[in-house]
């Protein structure tokens, strides 16, 4: 006998229900690693990271009218002001009152390194002493570049080829700490006020590809990116933001519906057996489910293709057969493939693919109609290249590092 006519609808509802339950589980687990309150030791509240509504509510608590929130938003996110005394459209008595209750903060720059190729890396220290790394990668041909932002202190995924994965998850970053990385980078390049319209931007894109899995800190990441995308502040288009995930399938759907930013998938293998080893999250969300989520992603189009990131490991995942399997896997998707030469780090046993194997792999993918650039490693000499980020400061100071995994 065939299946009842409503069986497909019932299956879809059950799948949706399971997805909601899994999202709730992920968010509940994420809350265990919540960032500390964005306040100074003397109790002043950091206005960076607040939504417009939260900013208005904070001002109402000290008896100020809602329209002040719009003024402050402009000064904080368009002008880049950090001192209330420089906010000239606000009367001096109110400037002083604001300074009594609030700050406009930035993460502390613990170290700053510049590579031979002009890639710049910052180790940012937050109020509780925790640290994360951020990288600016300038374009070699134009006056623009990408800011690679971290979303967590450490990581829970333990991807075998990734240096960050050797550092246990300590906690999530809050909205102020996430957007603050971008704002601090703009401070260093003096790119305030925020460029408007077609004015070129030196810091032109954000890639959530730093330390951590963004979708395991979705709420804080989403709040930060909404601030970044607000047209009256930093005003960076969602087309200029790319979120990279190892494949947290239930949260991919929510990200697509609510943020609509570009999506990058850390794929790195075309079979579950190998991906289980390289990207352990695959044991929970296998390749079939991951690709299905990519096909559902609402922001994907020929103009905004999904990027599949593929670390090329010598003798592990770089054969011609695997290139053909990759082409079959992503067939019909608006996609491109970034082939990333493995960037060595201390203690890793992997080796980069040979130039010959890289070229063969790229040609097979390209001949199938997919763009497949071989990424030029940037910032290797300062451990700022893909997969090399890791903080050592707390371990060196004898402060315990580590926590239970989120997954």
mmCIF file of C-alpha atoms in Angstrom:
data_model
loop_
_atom_site.group_PDB
_atom_site.id
_atom_site.type_symbol
_atom_site.label_atom_id
_atom_site.label_comp_id
_atom_site.label_asym_id
_atom_site.label_seq_id
_atom_site.Cartn_x
_atom_site.Cartn_y
_atom_site.Cartn_z
ATOM 1 C CA UNK A 1 0.000 0.000 0.000
ATOM 2 C CA UNK A 2 1.107 3.548 -0.699
ATOM 3 C CA UNK A 3 1.595 6.205 1.927
ATOM 4 C CA UNK A 4 -1.435 8.297 2.992
ATOM 5 C CA UNK A 5 -1.899 11.512 1.030
ATOM 6 C CA UNK A 6 -1.071 13.672 4.023
ATOM 7 C CA UNK A 7 2.067 11.737 4.971
ATOM 8 C CA UNK A 8 4.440 14.225 3.308
ATOM 9 C CA UNK A 9 2.831 17.169 5.077
ATOM 10 C CA UNK A 10 3.002 15.288 8.382
ATOM 11 C CA UNK A 11 6.684 14.486 7.825
ATOM 12 C CA UNK A 12 7.422 18.158 7.082
ATOM 13 C CA UNK A 13 5.649 19.233 10.258
ATOM 14 C CA UNK A 14 7.527 16.645 12.299
ATOM 15 C CA UNK A 15 10.830 17.795 10.768
ATOM 16 C CA UNK A 16 9.976 21.429 11.551
ATOM 17 C CA UNK A 17 9.059 20.474 15.118
ATOM 18 C CA UNK A 18 12.328 18.598 15.551
ATOM 19 C CA UNK A 19 14.207 21.596 14.108
ATOM 20 C CA UNK A 20 12.575 23.952 16.604
ATOM 21 C CA UNK A 21 13.393 21.590 19.453
ATOM 22 C CA UNK A 22 17.017 21.354 18.351
ATOM 23 C CA UNK A 23 17.292 25.143 18.015
ATOM 24 C CA UNK A 24 15.922 25.511 21.534
ATOM 25 C CA UNK A 25 18.475 22.994 22.810
ATOM 26 C CA UNK A 26 21.342 24.832 21.100
ATOM 27 C CA UNK A 27 20.246 28.204 22.477
ATOM 28 C CA UNK A 28 19.832 26.776 25.985
ATOM 29 C CA UNK A 29 23.309 25.263 25.840
ATOM 30 C CA UNK A 30 24.713 28.508 24.464
ATOM 31 C CA UNK A 31 23.302 30.365 27.469
ATOM 32 C CA UNK A 32 25.625 28.343 29.716
ATOM 33 C CA UNK A 33 28.535 30.215 28.096
ATOM 34 C CA UNK A 34 26.934 33.665 28.265
ATOM 35 C CA UNK A 35 29.249 36.678 28.326
ATOM 36 C CA UNK A 36 29.441 38.858 31.435
ATOM 37 C CA UNK A 37 27.348 42.004 31.697
ATOM 38 C CA UNK A 38 28.700 44.864 29.592
ATOM 39 C CA UNK A 39 29.472 47.091 32.556
ATOM 40 C CA UNK A 40 32.600 48.631 34.004
ATOM 41 C CA UNK A 41 33.860 47.873 37.502
ATOM 42 C CA UNK A 42 32.209 51.108 38.740
ATOM 43 C CA UNK A 43 28.820 50.019 37.344
ATOM 44 C CA UNK A 44 28.605 52.163 34.209
ATOM 45 C CA UNK A 45 26.879 50.493 31.282
ATOM 46 C CA UNK A 46 28.514 50.133 27.871
ATOM 47 C CA UNK A 47 26.235 51.600 25.200
ATOM 48 C CA UNK A 48 27.999 49.693 22.418
ATOM 49 C CA UNK A 49 26.086 46.523 21.607
ATOM 50 C CA UNK A 50 22.666 47.821 22.650
ATOM 51 C CA UNK A 51 19.861 47.785 20.109
ATOM 52 C CA UNK A 52 18.042 51.043 19.396
ATOM 53 C CA UNK A 53 15.239 49.945 21.727
ATOM 54 C CA UNK A 54 17.677 49.002 24.501
ATOM 55 C CA UNK A 55 19.506 52.296 24.084
ATOM 56 C CA UNK A 56 16.240 54.250 24.429
ATOM 57 C CA UNK A 57 15.313 52.205 27.522
ATOM 58 C CA UNK A 58 18.723 52.838 29.112
ATOM 59 C CA UNK A 59 18.275 56.581 28.587
ATOM 60 C CA UNK A 60 14.739 56.451 29.978
ATOM 61 C CA UNK A 61 16.166 54.958 33.180
ATOM 62 C CA UNK A 62 18.054 58.211 33.786
ATOM 63 C CA UNK A 63 15.073 60.359 32.794
ATOM 64 C CA UNK A 64 16.040 61.184 29.207
ATOM 65 C CA UNK A 65 13.656 61.366 26.240
ATOM 66 C CA UNK A 66 13.678 58.660 23.519
ATOM 67 C CA UNK A 67 14.941 61.051 20.802
ATOM 68 C CA UNK A 68 18.314 61.127 22.557
ATOM 69 C CA UNK A 69 18.828 57.519 21.473
ATOM 70 C CA UNK A 70 18.907 58.582 17.827
ATOM 71 C CA UNK A 71 21.503 61.269 18.613
ATOM 72 C CA UNK A 72 23.706 58.809 20.484
ATOM 73 C CA UNK A 73 23.335 56.149 17.810
ATOM 74 C CA UNK A 74 24.673 58.615 15.241
ATOM 75 C CA UNK A 75 27.650 59.586 17.389
ATOM 76 C CA UNK A 76 28.531 56.020 18.390
ATOM 77 C CA UNK A 77 28.095 54.174 15.086
ATOM 78 C CA UNK A 78 28.386 56.841 12.398
ATOM 79 C CA UNK A 79 30.951 59.189 13.904
ATOM 80 C CA UNK A 80 32.811 56.577 15.974
ATOM 81 C CA UNK A 81 32.903 58.816 19.037
ATOM 82 C CA UNK A 82 34.020 57.259 22.326
ATOM 83 C CA UNK A 83 33.948 60.414 24.495
ATOM 84 C CA UNK A 84 30.626 62.074 25.310
ATOM 85 C CA UNK A 85 32.434 65.436 25.475
ATOM 86 C CA UNK A 86 33.026 65.286 21.697
ATOM 87 C CA UNK A 87 29.305 64.848 20.928
ATOM 88 C CA UNK A 88 28.707 68.480 19.988
ATOM 89 C CA UNK A 89 24.948 68.198 19.326
ATOM 90 C CA UNK A 90 24.435 67.248 22.983
ATOM 91 C CA UNK A 91 24.470 69.970 25.659
ATOM 92 C CA UNK A 92 27.368 69.886 28.096
ATOM 93 C CA UNK A 93 25.271 69.160 31.215
ATOM 94 C CA UNK A 94 23.842 66.068 29.473
ATOM 95 C CA UNK A 95 27.305 65.045 28.268
ATOM 96 C CA UNK A 96 28.427 65.006 31.899
ATOM 97 C CA UNK A 97 25.292 63.131 32.989
ATOM 98 C CA UNK A 98 25.831 60.485 30.318
ATOM 99 C CA UNK A 99 29.449 60.055 31.397
ATOM 100 C CA UNK A 100 28.268 59.371 34.960
ATOM 101 C CA UNK A 101 26.114 56.437 33.861
ATOM 102 C CA UNK A 102 27.567 55.111 30.617
ATOM 103 C CA UNK A 103 30.649 54.506 28.518
ATOM 104 C CA UNK A 104 31.214 53.950 24.802
ATOM 105 C CA UNK A 105 33.709 51.117 24.985
ATOM 106 C CA UNK A 106 36.234 49.288 22.886
ATOM 107 C CA UNK A 107 38.093 46.059 23.599
ATOM 108 C CA UNK A 108 41.640 46.626 24.784
ATOM 109 C CA UNK A 109 44.363 45.908 22.232
ATOM 110 C CA UNK A 110 46.676 43.478 24.057
ATOM 111 C CA UNK A 111 48.940 42.973 21.047
ATOM 112 C CA UNK A 112 48.996 44.131 17.424
ATOM 113 C CA UNK A 113 51.020 42.472 14.669
ATOM 114 C CA UNK A 114 51.452 43.359 11.011
ATOM 115 C CA UNK A 115 52.482 40.733 8.489
ATOM 116 C CA UNK A 116 54.934 41.196 5.641
ATOM 117 C CA UNK A 117 51.894 41.161 3.337
ATOM 118 C CA UNK A 118 50.207 43.945 5.409
ATOM 119 C CA UNK A 119 47.676 41.629 7.038
ATOM 120 C CA UNK A 120 47.128 42.917 10.555
ATOM 121 C CA UNK A 121 46.177 40.863 13.627
ATOM 122 C CA UNK A 122 44.955 42.108 16.989
ATOM 123 C CA UNK A 123 44.675 40.217 20.238
ATOM 124 C CA UNK A 124 41.755 41.921 21.956
ATOM 125 C CA UNK A 125 41.344 41.708 25.719
ATOM 126 C CA UNK A 126 37.886 42.097 27.216
ATOM 127 C CA UNK A 127 36.866 43.391 30.653
ATOM 128 C CA UNK A 128 37.030 39.999 32.344
ATOM 129 C CA UNK A 129 40.527 39.368 30.992
ATOM 130 C CA UNK A 130 39.442 36.915 28.303
ATOM 131 C CA UNK A 131 40.927 37.377 24.844
ATOM 132 C CA UNK A 132 40.170 36.739 21.173
ATOM 133 C CA UNK A 133 41.913 37.484 17.893
ATOM 134 C CA UNK A 134 40.745 39.607 14.961
ATOM 135 C CA UNK A 135 42.406 39.916 11.560
ATOM 136 C CA UNK A 136 42.248 42.569 8.842
ATOM 137 C CA UNK A 137 43.122 41.300 5.355
ATOM 138 C CA UNK A 138 43.683 44.171 2.892
ATOM 139 C CA UNK A 139 42.926 43.687 -0.782
ATOM 140 C CA UNK A 140 46.145 43.782 -2.811
ATOM 141 C CA UNK A 141 44.549 45.534 -5.773
ATOM 142 C CA UNK A 142 42.085 48.029 -4.282
ATOM 143 C CA UNK A 143 41.728 50.150 -1.148
ATOM 144 C CA UNK A 144 39.411 47.739 0.628
ATOM 145 C CA UNK A 145 39.632 44.653 2.783
ATOM 146 C CA UNK A 146 37.940 42.143 5.066
ATOM 147 C CA UNK A 147 37.794 42.124 8.858
ATOM 148 C CA UNK A 148 37.781 38.575 10.193
ATOM 149 C CA UNK A 149 35.858 38.662 13.467
ATOM 150 C CA UNK A 150 35.726 36.148 16.330
ATOM 151 C CA UNK A 151 32.451 35.113 17.965
ATOM 152 C CA UNK A 152 33.710 33.031 20.906
ATOM 153 C CA UNK A 153 36.697 32.746 23.207
ATOM 154 C CA UNK A 154 38.046 29.386 22.088
ATOM 155 C CA UNK A 155 35.907 26.871 20.216
ATOM 156 C CA UNK A 156 33.891 23.756 20.932
ATOM 157 C CA UNK A 157 34.213 21.975 17.582
ATOM 158 C CA UNK A 158 37.762 20.523 17.687
ATOM 159 C CA UNK A 159 38.196 20.445 13.906
ATOM 160 C CA UNK A 160 41.399 18.469 13.393
ATOM 161 C CA UNK A 161 43.096 20.874 10.972
ATOM 162 C CA UNK A 162 42.276 24.059 12.926
ATOM 163 C CA UNK A 163 44.537 25.597 15.563
ATOM 164 C CA UNK A 164 41.607 27.349 17.252
ATOM 165 C CA UNK A 165 39.984 23.944 17.731
ATOM 166 C CA UNK A 166 42.798 22.952 20.097
ATOM 167 C CA UNK A 167 41.628 25.658 22.522
ATOM 168 C CA UNK A 168 38.564 24.653 24.533
ATOM 169 C CA UNK A 169 35.526 26.919 24.568
ATOM 170 C CA UNK A 170 35.682 29.411 27.436
ATOM 171 C CA UNK A 171 32.656 31.612 26.708
ATOM 172 C CA UNK A 172 30.640 33.378 24.061
ATOM 173 C CA UNK A 173 31.357 36.965 23.091
ATOM 174 C CA UNK A 174 28.630 39.532 23.675
ATOM 175 C CA UNK A 175 27.264 41.977 21.072
ATOM 176 C CA UNK A 176 29.512 44.787 22.362
ATOM 177 C CA UNK A 177 32.569 42.541 22.084
ATOM 178 C CA UNK A 178 31.670 41.363 18.574
ATOM 179 C CA UNK A 179 30.815 44.722 17.029
ATOM 180 C CA UNK A 180 33.585 46.269 19.133
ATOM 181 C CA UNK A 181 36.212 44.272 17.220
ATOM 182 C CA UNK A 182 35.128 45.927 13.971
ATOM 183 C CA UNK A 183 34.906 49.370 15.557
ATOM 184 C CA UNK A 184 38.358 49.039 17.119
ATOM 185 C CA UNK A 185 39.780 48.010 13.736
ATOM 186 C CA UNK A 186 38.210 51.108 12.174
ATOM 187 C CA UNK A 187 39.742 53.210 14.938
ATOM 188 C CA UNK A 188 43.184 51.930 13.939
ATOM 189 C CA UNK A 189 42.583 52.829 10.290
ATOM 190 C CA UNK A 190 40.869 56.162 11.121
ATOM 191 C CA UNK A 191 37.803 55.217 9.078
ATOM 192 C CA UNK A 192 35.271 57.449 10.817
ATOM 193 C CA UNK A 193 32.734 58.793 10.129
ATOM 194 C CA UNK A 194 31.182 55.801 8.392
ATOM 195 C CA UNK A 195 31.529 56.153 4.609
ATOM 196 C CA UNK A 196 28.199 56.657 2.840
ATOM 197 C CA UNK A 197 26.820 55.509 -0.500
ATOM 198 C CA UNK A 198 29.488 54.712 -3.075
ATOM 199 C CA UNK A 199 32.329 56.141 -0.982
ATOM 200 C CA UNK A 200 35.065 53.466 -0.897
ATOM 201 C CA UNK A 201 35.542 51.679 2.414
ATOM 202 C CA UNK A 202 38.944 50.478 3.497
ATOM 203 C CA UNK A 203 37.285 48.040 5.922
ATOM 204 C CA UNK A 204 34.675 46.994 3.391
ATOM 205 C CA UNK A 205 33.511 43.556 4.516
ATOM 206 C CA UNK A 206 33.047 41.463 7.639
ATOM 207 C CA UNK A 207 33.707 37.743 7.684
ATOM 208 C CA UNK A 208 32.607 35.850 10.789
ATOM 209 C CA UNK A 209 35.424 33.372 10.348
ATOM 210 C CA UNK A 210 37.569 34.054 13.397
ATOM 211 C CA UNK A 211 37.645 32.087 16.626
ATOM 212 C CA UNK A 212 34.529 30.077 17.454
ATOM 213 C CA UNK A 213 31.389 28.802 15.722
ATOM 214 C CA UNK A 214 29.092 31.809 15.104
ATOM 215 C CA UNK A 215 25.909 29.725 15.037
ATOM 216 C CA UNK A 216 26.617 28.393 18.533
ATOM 217 C CA UNK A 217 26.462 32.035 19.664
ATOM 218 C CA UNK A 218 23.674 33.035 17.323
ATOM 219 C CA UNK A 219 21.737 35.529 19.456
ATOM 220 C CA UNK A 220 24.793 37.656 20.263
ATOM 221 C CA UNK A 221 26.114 37.458 16.700
ATOM 222 C CA UNK A 222 22.708 38.434 15.286
ATOM 223 C CA UNK A 223 22.394 41.421 17.620
ATOM 224 C CA UNK A 224 25.873 42.613 16.633
ATOM 225 C CA UNK A 225 25.234 42.212 12.900
ATOM 226 C CA UNK A 226 21.920 44.089 13.094
ATOM 227 C CA UNK A 227 23.849 47.003 14.576
ATOM 228 C CA UNK A 228 26.455 46.772 11.807
ATOM 229 C CA UNK A 229 23.740 46.716 9.122
ATOM 230 C CA UNK A 230 21.730 49.648 10.513
ATOM 231 C CA UNK A 231 21.597 52.317 7.791
ATOM 232 C CA UNK A 232 22.058 55.230 10.217
ATOM 233 C CA UNK A 233 25.274 53.909 11.716
ATOM 234 C CA UNK A 234 28.001 51.656 10.378
ATOM 235 C CA UNK A 235 25.629 50.847 7.488
ATOM 236 C CA UNK A 236 27.369 47.767 6.125
ATOM 237 C CA UNK A 237 25.113 45.867 3.728
ATOM 238 C CA UNK A 238 24.226 42.223 4.447
ATOM 239 C CA UNK A 239 25.869 41.537 1.079
ATOM 240 C CA UNK A 240 29.144 42.640 2.691
ATOM 241 C CA UNK A 241 28.859 40.205 5.608
ATOM 242 C CA UNK A 242 29.696 36.501 5.409
ATOM 243 C CA UNK A 243 29.020 34.056 8.214
ATOM 244 C CA UNK A 244 31.082 30.882 8.178
ATOM 245 C CA UNK A 245 29.720 27.763 9.863
ATOM 246 C CA UNK A 246 30.905 24.203 10.219
ATOM 247 C CA UNK A 247 27.304 23.144 9.680
ATOM 248 C CA UNK A 248 25.013 23.864 12.635
ATOM 249 C CA UNK A 249 22.040 22.949 10.471
ATOM 250 C CA UNK A 250 19.100 24.075 12.686
ATOM 251 C CA UNK A 251 20.596 27.548 13.121
ATOM 252 C CA UNK A 252 21.403 27.938 9.414
ATOM 253 C CA UNK A 253 17.683 28.156 8.686
ATOM 254 C CA UNK A 254 17.155 30.836 11.335
ATOM 255 C CA UNK A 255 20.179 32.828 10.149
ATOM 256 C CA UNK A 256 18.863 32.831 6.591
ATOM 257 C CA UNK A 257 15.383 33.953 7.649
ATOM 258 C CA UNK A 258 16.458 36.665 10.101
ATOM 259 C CA UNK A 259 19.805 38.031 8.875
ATOM 260 C CA UNK A 260 20.103 37.034 5.229
ATOM 261 C CA UNK A 261 23.885 37.466 5.245
ATOM 262 C CA UNK A 262 26.166 35.522 2.919
ATOM 263 C CA UNK A 263 26.857 31.950 3.951
ATOM 264 C CA UNK A 264 30.134 30.046 3.918
ATOM 265 C CA UNK A 265 30.325 26.352 4.771
ATOM 266 C CA UNK A 266 33.454 24.754 6.232
ATOM 267 C CA UNK A 267 33.086 21.538 4.248
ATOM 268 C CA UNK A 268 36.592 20.043 3.831
ATOM 269 C CA UNK A 269 35.450 16.523 2.897
ATOM 270 C CA UNK A 270 32.934 14.849 0.602
ATOM 271 C CA UNK A 271 32.254 11.666 2.592
ATOM 272 C CA UNK A 272 30.815 11.369 6.066
ATOM 273 C CA UNK A 273 33.596 9.031 7.182
ATOM 274 C CA UNK A 274 36.320 11.586 6.464
ATOM 275 C CA UNK A 275 34.288 14.605 7.555
ATOM 276 C CA UNK A 276 33.466 12.856 10.845
ATOM 277 C CA UNK A 277 37.210 12.835 11.464
ATOM 278 C CA UNK A 278 38.078 16.339 10.201
ATOM 279 C CA UNK A 279 34.930 18.144 11.382
ATOM 280 C CA UNK A 280 33.457 16.155 14.305
ATOM 281 C CA UNK A 281 30.215 18.186 14.165
ATOM 282 C CA UNK A 282 29.431 16.102 11.061
ATOM 283 C CA UNK A 283 28.509 13.191 13.349
ATOM 284 C CA UNK A 284 25.529 15.247 14.509
ATOM 285 C CA UNK A 285 24.650 16.976 11.227
ATOM 286 C CA UNK A 286 25.952 14.793 8.362
ATOM 287 C CA UNK A 287 26.681 16.003 4.851
ATOM 288 C CA UNK A 288 23.239 15.123 3.486
ATOM 289 C CA UNK A 289 21.506 17.326 6.078
ATOM 290 C CA UNK A 290 24.073 20.090 5.613
ATOM 291 C CA UNK A 291 23.604 20.270 1.836
ATOM 292 C CA UNK A 292 19.809 20.173 2.253
ATOM 293 C CA UNK A 293 20.068 23.209 4.559
ATOM 294 C CA UNK A 294 22.189 24.972 1.927
ATOM 295 C CA UNK A 295 19.493 24.349 -0.675
ATOM 296 C CA UNK A 296 16.936 25.921 1.700
ATOM 297 C CA UNK A 297 19.041 28.989 2.480
ATOM 298 C CA UNK A 298 16.872 31.911 1.357
ATOM 299 C CA UNK A 299 19.676 34.394 0.668
ATOM 300 C CA UNK A 300 21.438 32.099 -1.820
ATOM 301 C CA UNK A 301 21.228 33.130 -5.476
ATOM 302 C CA UNK A 302 23.435 33.353 -8.528
ATOM 303 C CA UNK A 303 24.396 36.829 -7.380
ATOM 304 C CA UNK A 304 25.038 35.691 -3.799
ATOM 305 C CA UNK A 305 26.464 32.225 -3.979
ATOM 306 C CA UNK A 306 27.120 29.961 -1.027
ATOM 307 C CA UNK A 307 30.850 29.536 -0.497
ATOM 308 C CA UNK A 308 32.154 26.082 0.290
ATOM 309 C CA UNK A 309 35.485 26.250 2.095
ATOM 310 C CA UNK A 310 37.755 23.299 1.449
ATOM 311 C CA UNK A 311 41.112 22.944 3.234
ATOM 312 C CA UNK A 312 43.484 21.075 0.928
ATOM 313 C CA UNK A 313 45.349 18.413 2.929
ATOM 314 C CA UNK A 314 48.059 16.383 1.242
ATOM 315 C CA UNK A 315 46.930 12.805 0.674
ATOM 316 C CA UNK A 316 43.817 13.259 2.814
ATOM 317 C CA UNK A 317 41.118 14.998 0.760
ATOM 318 C CA UNK A 318 42.822 16.288 -2.398
ATOM 319 C CA UNK A 319 42.366 13.518 -4.977
ATOM 320 C CA UNK A 320 40.769 13.955 -8.387
ATOM 321 C CA UNK A 321 38.033 11.501 -7.353
ATOM 322 C CA UNK A 322 37.159 13.730 -4.400
ATOM 323 C CA UNK A 323 37.039 16.776 -6.668
ATOM 324 C CA UNK A 324 34.471 14.994 -8.869
ATOM 325 C CA UNK A 325 32.504 13.922 -5.791
ATOM 326 C CA UNK A 326 32.448 17.525 -4.615
ATOM 327 C CA UNK A 327 31.022 18.641 -7.946
ATOM 328 C CA UNK A 328 28.247 16.040 -7.664
ATOM 329 C CA UNK A 329 27.525 17.055 -4.081
ATOM 330 C CA UNK A 330 26.906 20.742 -4.831
ATOM 331 C CA UNK A 331 25.296 20.270 -8.253
ATOM 332 C CA UNK A 332 22.385 22.662 -8.748
ATOM 333 C CA UNK A 333 23.425 25.010 -5.940
ATOM 334 C CA UNK A 334 24.429 28.633 -6.561
ATOM 335 C CA UNK A 335 27.898 28.018 -5.175
ATOM 336 C CA UNK A 336 31.599 28.698 -5.354
ATOM 337 C CA UNK A 337 34.428 26.682 -3.815
ATOM 338 C CA UNK A 338 37.318 28.311 -1.973
ATOM 339 C CA UNK A 339 40.297 25.979 -2.062
ATOM 340 C CA UNK A 340 42.445 26.791 0.949
ATOM 341 C CA UNK A 341 46.031 25.546 1.156
ATOM 342 C CA UNK A 342 46.543 24.155 4.654
ATOM 343 C CA UNK A 343 48.297 26.666 6.889
ATOM 344 C CA UNK A 344 50.657 24.803 9.239
ATOM 345 C CA UNK A 345 50.621 25.504 12.967
ATOM 346 C CA UNK A 346 52.693 24.140 15.875
ATOM 347 C CA UNK A 347 51.819 20.530 16.673
ATOM 348 C CA UNK A 348 49.795 19.748 13.553
ATOM 349 C CA UNK A 349 50.610 16.570 11.601
ATOM 350 C CA UNK A 350 48.884 17.677 8.372
ATOM 351 C CA UNK A 351 50.716 18.913 5.294
ATOM 352 C CA UNK A 352 49.532 21.251 2.517
ATOM 353 C CA UNK A 353 48.569 19.708 -0.824
ATOM 354 C CA UNK A 354 51.163 19.967 -3.554
ATOM 355 C CA UNK A 355 50.711 22.781 -6.092
ATOM 356 C CA UNK A 356 50.080 20.128 -8.778
ATOM 357 C CA UNK A 357 47.241 18.498 -6.829
ATOM 358 C CA UNK A 358 45.787 21.892 -5.994
ATOM 359 C CA UNK A 359 45.686 22.829 -9.654
ATOM 360 C CA UNK A 360 44.175 19.503 -10.736
ATOM 361 C CA UNK A 361 41.454 19.752 -8.093
ATOM 362 C CA UNK A 362 40.659 23.348 -9.012
ATOM 363 C CA UNK A 363 40.438 22.563 -12.739
ATOM 364 C CA UNK A 364 37.936 19.741 -12.191
ATOM 365 C CA UNK A 365 35.674 21.986 -10.103
ATOM 366 C CA UNK A 366 36.049 24.881 -12.528
ATOM 367 C CA UNK A 367 35.266 22.756 -15.582
ATOM 368 C CA UNK A 368 32.012 21.739 -13.880
ATOM 369 C CA UNK A 369 30.979 25.391 -13.835
ATOM 370 C CA UNK A 370 31.901 26.414 -10.311
ATOM 371 C CA UNK A 371 34.330 29.174 -9.481
ATOM 372 C CA UNK A 372 37.176 27.552 -7.548
ATOM 373 C CA UNK A 373 39.870 30.074 -6.642
ATOM 374 C CA UNK A 374 42.911 28.845 -4.754
ATOM 375 C CA UNK A 375 43.165 31.186 -1.810
ATOM 376 C CA UNK A 376 46.521 32.857 -1.368
ATOM 377 C CA UNK A 377 47.549 32.437 2.283
ATOM 378 C CA UNK A 378 47.773 35.798 4.070
ATOM 379 C CA UNK A 379 49.432 36.561 7.373
ATOM 380 C CA UNK A 380 51.124 33.186 7.825
ATOM 381 C CA UNK A 381 54.199 34.783 9.388
ATOM 382 C CA UNK A 382 52.088 36.118 12.292
ATOM 383 C CA UNK A 383 49.760 33.066 12.556
ATOM 384 C CA UNK A 384 46.886 35.095 11.131
ATOM 385 C CA UNK A 385 45.994 32.811 8.210
ATOM 386 C CA UNK A 386 42.925 30.576 7.991
ATOM 387 C CA UNK A 387 42.881 28.018 10.817
ATOM 388 C CA UNK A 388 45.827 29.535 12.703
ATOM 389 C CA UNK A 389 44.083 31.720 15.295
ATOM 390 C CA UNK A 390 44.532 30.773 18.931
ATOM 391 C CA UNK A 391 45.017 32.771 22.113
ATOM 392 C CA UNK A 392 47.667 31.840 24.632
ATOM 393 C CA UNK A 393 47.506 34.751 27.049
ATOM 394 C CA UNK A 394 45.327 33.202 29.761
ATOM 395 C CA UNK A 395 47.198 29.910 29.729
ATOM 396 C CA UNK A 396 50.498 31.758 30.089
ATOM 397 C CA UNK A 397 49.141 33.763 33.043
ATOM 398 C CA UNK A 398 48.002 30.571 34.792
ATOM 399 C CA UNK A 399 44.274 31.265 34.426
ATOM 400 C CA UNK A 400 42.224 28.091 33.825
ATOM 401 C CA UNK A 401 40.985 27.598 30.259
ATOM 402 C CA UNK A 402 38.313 25.155 29.185
ATOM 403 C CA UNK A 403 34.677 24.211 29.475
ATOM 404 C CA UNK A 404 32.196 21.550 28.494
ATOM 405 C CA UNK A 405 31.520 21.349 24.763
ATOM 406 C CA UNK A 406 28.362 22.956 23.404
ATOM 407 C CA UNK A 407 27.603 20.280 20.814
#
